[in-house]
PDB file of C-alpha atoms and ligand atoms in Angstrom:
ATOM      1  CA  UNK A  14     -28.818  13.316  11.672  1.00 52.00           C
ATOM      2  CA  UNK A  15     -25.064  14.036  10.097  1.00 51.00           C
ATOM      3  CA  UNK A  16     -23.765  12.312   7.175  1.00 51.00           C
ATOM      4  CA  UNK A  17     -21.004   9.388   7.646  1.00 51.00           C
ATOM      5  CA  UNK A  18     -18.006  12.071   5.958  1.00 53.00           C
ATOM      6  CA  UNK A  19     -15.127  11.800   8.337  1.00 60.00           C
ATOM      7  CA  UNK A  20     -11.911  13.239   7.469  1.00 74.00           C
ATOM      8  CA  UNK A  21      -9.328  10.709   6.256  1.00 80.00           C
ATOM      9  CA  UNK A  22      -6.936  12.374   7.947  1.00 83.00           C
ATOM     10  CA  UNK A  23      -7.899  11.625  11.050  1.00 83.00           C
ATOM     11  CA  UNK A  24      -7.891   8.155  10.335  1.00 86.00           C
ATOM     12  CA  UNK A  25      -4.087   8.288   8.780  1.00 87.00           C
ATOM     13  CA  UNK A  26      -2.771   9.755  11.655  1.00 87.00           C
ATOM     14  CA  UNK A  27      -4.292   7.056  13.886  1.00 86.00           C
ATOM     15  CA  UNK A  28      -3.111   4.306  11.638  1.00 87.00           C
ATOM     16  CA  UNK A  29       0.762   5.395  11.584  1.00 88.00           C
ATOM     17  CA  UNK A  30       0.191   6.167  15.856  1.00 89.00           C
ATOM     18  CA  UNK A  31      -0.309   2.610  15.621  1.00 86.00           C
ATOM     19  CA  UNK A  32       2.736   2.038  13.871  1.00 86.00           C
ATOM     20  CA  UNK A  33       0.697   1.327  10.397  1.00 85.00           C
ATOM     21  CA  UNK A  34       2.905   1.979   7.342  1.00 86.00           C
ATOM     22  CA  UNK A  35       0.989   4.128   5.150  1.00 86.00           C
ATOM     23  CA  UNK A  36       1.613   2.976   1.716  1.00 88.00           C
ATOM     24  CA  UNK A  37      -0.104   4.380  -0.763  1.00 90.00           C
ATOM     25  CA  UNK A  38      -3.059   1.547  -1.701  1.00 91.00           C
ATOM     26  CA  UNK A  39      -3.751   1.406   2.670  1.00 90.00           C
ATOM     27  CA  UNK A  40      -3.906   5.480   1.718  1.00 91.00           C
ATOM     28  CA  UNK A  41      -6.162   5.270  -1.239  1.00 93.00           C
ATOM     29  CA  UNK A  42      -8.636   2.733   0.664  1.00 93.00           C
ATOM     30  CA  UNK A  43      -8.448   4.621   3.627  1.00 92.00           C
ATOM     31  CA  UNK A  44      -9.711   7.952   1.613  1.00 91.00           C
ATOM     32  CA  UNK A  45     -12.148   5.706   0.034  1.00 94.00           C
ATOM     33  CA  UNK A  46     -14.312   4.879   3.167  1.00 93.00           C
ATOM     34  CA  UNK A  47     -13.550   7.870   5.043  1.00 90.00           C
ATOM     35  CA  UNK A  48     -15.234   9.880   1.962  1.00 90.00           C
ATOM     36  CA  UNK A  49     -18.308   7.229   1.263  1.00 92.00           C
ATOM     37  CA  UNK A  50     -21.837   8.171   2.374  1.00 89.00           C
ATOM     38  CA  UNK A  51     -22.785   4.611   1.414  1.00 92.00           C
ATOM     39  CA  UNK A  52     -21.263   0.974   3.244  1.00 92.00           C
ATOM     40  CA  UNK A  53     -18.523   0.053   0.848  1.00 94.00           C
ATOM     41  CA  UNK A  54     -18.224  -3.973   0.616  1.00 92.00           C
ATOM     42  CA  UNK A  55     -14.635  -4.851   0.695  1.00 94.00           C
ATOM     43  CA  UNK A  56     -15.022  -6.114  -3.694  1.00 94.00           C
ATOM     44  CA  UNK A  57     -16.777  -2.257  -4.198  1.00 94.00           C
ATOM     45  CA  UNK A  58     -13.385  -0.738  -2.177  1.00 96.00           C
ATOM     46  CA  UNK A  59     -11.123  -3.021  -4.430  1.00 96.00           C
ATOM     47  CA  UNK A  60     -12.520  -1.620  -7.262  1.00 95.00           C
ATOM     48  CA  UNK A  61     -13.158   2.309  -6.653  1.00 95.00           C
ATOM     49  CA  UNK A  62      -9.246   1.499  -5.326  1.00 95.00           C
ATOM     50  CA  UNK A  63      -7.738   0.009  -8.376  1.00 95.00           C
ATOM     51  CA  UNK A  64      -8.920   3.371 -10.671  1.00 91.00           C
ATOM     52  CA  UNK A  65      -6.441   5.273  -8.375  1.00 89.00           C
ATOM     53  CA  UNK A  66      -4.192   2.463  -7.761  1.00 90.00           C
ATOM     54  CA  UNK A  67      -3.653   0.335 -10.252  1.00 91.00           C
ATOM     55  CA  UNK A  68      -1.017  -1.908  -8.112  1.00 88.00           C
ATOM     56  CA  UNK A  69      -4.128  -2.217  -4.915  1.00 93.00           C
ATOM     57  CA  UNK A  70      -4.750  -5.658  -4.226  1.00 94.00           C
ATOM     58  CA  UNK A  71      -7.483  -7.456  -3.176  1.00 95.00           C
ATOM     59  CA  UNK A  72      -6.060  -8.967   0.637  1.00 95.00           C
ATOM     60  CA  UNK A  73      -4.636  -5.457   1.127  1.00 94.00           C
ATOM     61  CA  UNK A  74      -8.093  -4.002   1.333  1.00 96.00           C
ATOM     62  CA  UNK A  75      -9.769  -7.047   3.791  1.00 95.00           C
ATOM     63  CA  UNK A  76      -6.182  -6.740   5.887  1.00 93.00           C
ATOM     64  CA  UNK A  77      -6.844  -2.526   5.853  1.00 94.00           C
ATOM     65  CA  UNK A  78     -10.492  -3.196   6.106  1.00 94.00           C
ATOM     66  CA  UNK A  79      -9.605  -5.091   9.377  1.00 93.00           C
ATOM     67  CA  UNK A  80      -7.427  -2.608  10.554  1.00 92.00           C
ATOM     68  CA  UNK A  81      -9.677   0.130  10.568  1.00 92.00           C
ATOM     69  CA  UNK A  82     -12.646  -2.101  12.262  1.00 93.00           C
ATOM     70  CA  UNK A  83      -9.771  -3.406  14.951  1.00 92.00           C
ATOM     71  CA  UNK A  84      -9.137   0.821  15.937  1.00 89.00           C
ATOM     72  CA  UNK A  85     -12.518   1.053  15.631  1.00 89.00           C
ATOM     73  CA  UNK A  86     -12.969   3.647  12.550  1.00 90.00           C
ATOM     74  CA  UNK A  87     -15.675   1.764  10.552  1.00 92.00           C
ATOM     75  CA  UNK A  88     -17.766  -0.517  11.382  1.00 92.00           C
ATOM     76  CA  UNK A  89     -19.213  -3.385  10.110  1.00 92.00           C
ATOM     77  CA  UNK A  90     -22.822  -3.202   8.667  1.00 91.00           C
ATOM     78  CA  UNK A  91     -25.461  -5.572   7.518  1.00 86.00           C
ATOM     79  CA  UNK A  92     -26.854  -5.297   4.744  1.00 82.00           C
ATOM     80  CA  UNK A  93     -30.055  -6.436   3.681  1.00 76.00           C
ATOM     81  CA  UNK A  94     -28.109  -9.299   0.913  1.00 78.00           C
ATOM     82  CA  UNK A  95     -27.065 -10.894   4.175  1.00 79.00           C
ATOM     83  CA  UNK A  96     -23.303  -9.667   3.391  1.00 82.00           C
ATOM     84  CA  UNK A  97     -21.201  -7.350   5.315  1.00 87.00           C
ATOM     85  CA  UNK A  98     -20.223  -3.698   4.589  1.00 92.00           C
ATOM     86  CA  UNK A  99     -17.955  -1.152   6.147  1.00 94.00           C
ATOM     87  CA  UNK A 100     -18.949   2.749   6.851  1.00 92.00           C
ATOM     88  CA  UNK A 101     -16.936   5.012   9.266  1.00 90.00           C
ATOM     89  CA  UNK A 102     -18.071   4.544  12.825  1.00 88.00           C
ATOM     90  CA  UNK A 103     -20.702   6.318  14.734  1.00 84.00           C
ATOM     91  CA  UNK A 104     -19.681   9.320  16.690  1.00 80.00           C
ATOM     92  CA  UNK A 105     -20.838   8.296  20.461  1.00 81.00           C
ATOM     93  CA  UNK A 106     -23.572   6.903  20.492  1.00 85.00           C
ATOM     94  CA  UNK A 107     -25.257   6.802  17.014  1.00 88.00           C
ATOM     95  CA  UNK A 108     -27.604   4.338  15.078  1.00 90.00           C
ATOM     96  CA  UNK A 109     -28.158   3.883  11.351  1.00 91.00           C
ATOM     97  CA  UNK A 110     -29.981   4.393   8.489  1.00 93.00           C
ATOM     98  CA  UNK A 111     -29.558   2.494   5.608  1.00 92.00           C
ATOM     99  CA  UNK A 112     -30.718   2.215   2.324  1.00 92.00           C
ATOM    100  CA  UNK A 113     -31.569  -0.929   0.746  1.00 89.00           C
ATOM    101  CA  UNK A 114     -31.311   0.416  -3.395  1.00 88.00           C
ATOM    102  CA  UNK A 115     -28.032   2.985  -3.230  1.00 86.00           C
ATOM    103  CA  UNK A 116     -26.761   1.840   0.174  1.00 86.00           C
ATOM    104  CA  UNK A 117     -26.625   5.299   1.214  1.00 91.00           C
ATOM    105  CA  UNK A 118     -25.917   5.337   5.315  1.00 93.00           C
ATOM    106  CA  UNK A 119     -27.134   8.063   7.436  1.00 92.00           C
ATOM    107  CA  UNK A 120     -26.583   8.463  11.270  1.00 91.00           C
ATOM    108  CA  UNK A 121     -29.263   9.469  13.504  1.00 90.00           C
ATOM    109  CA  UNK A 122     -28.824   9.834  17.409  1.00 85.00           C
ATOM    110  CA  UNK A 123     -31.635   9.413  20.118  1.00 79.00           C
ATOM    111  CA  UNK A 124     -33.951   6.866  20.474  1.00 77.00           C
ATOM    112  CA  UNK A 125     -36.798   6.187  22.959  1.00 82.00           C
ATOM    113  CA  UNK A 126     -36.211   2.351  23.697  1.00 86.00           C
ATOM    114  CA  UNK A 127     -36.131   2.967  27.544  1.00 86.00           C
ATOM    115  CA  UNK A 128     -39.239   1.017  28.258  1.00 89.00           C
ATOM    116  CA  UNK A 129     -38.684  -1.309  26.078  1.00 91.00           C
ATOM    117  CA  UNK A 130     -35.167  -2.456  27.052  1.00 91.00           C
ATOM    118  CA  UNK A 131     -36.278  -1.980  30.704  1.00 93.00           C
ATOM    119  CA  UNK A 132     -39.509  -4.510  29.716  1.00 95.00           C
ATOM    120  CA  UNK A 133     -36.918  -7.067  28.007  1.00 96.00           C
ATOM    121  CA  UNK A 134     -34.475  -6.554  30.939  1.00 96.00           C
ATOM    122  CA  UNK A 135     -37.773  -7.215  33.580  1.00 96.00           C
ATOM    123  CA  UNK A 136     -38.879 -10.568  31.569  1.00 97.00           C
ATOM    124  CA  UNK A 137     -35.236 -12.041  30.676  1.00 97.00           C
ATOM    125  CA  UNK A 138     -33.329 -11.334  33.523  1.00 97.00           C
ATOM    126  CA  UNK A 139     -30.666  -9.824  31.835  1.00 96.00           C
ATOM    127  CA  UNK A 140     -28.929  -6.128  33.010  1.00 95.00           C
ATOM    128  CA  UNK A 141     -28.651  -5.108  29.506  1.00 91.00           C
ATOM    129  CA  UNK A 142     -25.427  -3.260  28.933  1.00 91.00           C
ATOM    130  CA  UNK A 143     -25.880  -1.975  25.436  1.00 87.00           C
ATOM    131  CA  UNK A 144     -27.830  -2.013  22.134  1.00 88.00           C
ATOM    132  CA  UNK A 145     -27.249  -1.701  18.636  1.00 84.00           C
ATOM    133  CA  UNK A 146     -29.847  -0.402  16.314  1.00 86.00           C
ATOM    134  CA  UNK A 147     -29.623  -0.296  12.284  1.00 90.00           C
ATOM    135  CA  UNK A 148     -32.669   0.731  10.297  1.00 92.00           C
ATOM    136  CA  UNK A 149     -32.982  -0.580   6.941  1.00 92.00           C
ATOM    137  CA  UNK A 150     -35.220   1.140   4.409  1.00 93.00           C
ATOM    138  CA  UNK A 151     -35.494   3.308   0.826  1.00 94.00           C
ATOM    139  CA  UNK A 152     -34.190   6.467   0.867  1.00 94.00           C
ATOM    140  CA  UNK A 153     -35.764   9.427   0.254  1.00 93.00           C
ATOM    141  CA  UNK A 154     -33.680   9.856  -3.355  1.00 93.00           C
ATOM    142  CA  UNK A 155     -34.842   5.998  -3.860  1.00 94.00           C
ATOM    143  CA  UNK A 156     -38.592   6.849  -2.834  1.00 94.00           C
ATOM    144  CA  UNK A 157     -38.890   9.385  -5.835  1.00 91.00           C
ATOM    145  CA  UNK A 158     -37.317   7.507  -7.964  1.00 86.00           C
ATOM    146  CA  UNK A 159     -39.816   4.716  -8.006  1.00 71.00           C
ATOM    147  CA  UNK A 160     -42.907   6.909  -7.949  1.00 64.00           C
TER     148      UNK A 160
HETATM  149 ZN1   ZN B 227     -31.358   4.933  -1.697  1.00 81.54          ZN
HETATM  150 ZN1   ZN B 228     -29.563   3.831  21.193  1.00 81.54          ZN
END
């Protein structure tokens, strides 16, 4: 398991490699999603955004949202409302927890899907080149709180 904190910057240096201005909303959403344990929907980054920038607009965060995703720092994420969320991206290769209450993410690496993937592979005919796995559930913090 390890916990979706990546440092922010990390990610800053990659964006202005890329030739990325960094003004200071693409800095405040970038910290934002860097620091979240939870997939961030791009209306919940526009507002935990506009308490330290009052200026941050909403396109700015879906343009920065999409500039992450396009260098490949977050990821998109489903959640179980059927809308998208972002979250840092795995390290390697990674699948995820997530919680359908809080949204809290959590990574976990390993799984055992060798027989089935080679079972799929044998009755489809495809070579399958890769899989992506995301786990949706309570959390453990969710669990107690229902009990
Ligand atoms: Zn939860
Ligand atoms: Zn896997």
């Amino acid at each position: 398991m390890s916990t979706p904190f990546s440092s922010s910057k990390d990610w800053l240096s990659r964006l202005a490699n890329h030739g990325y201005r960094l003004t200071e909303p693409r800095r405040v959403i970038v910290e934002i999603i860097a620091a979240s344990d939870r997939a961030l929907n791009p209306l919940e980054v526009f507002d935990l955004g506009r308490d330290a920038c009052p200026g941050l607009g909403l396109v700015t965060v879906y343009r920065t949202l999409e500039k992450l995703e396009d260098l490949g720092l977050v990821q998109r994420v489903h959640q179980a409302d059927g809308c998208h969320a972002y979250l840092r991206a795995a390290n390697g290769h990674e699948h995820i927890l997530l919680c359908n209450q809080c949204g809290q993410a959590v990574f976990f690496a390993g799984d055992d899907l060798t027989s089935l993937l080679e079972r799929v592979a044998r009755q489809s005919g495809f070579e399958i080149q890769e899989h992506w796995l995301q786990l949706h559930g309570l959390c453990a913090r969710c669990r107690d709180s229902v009990r």
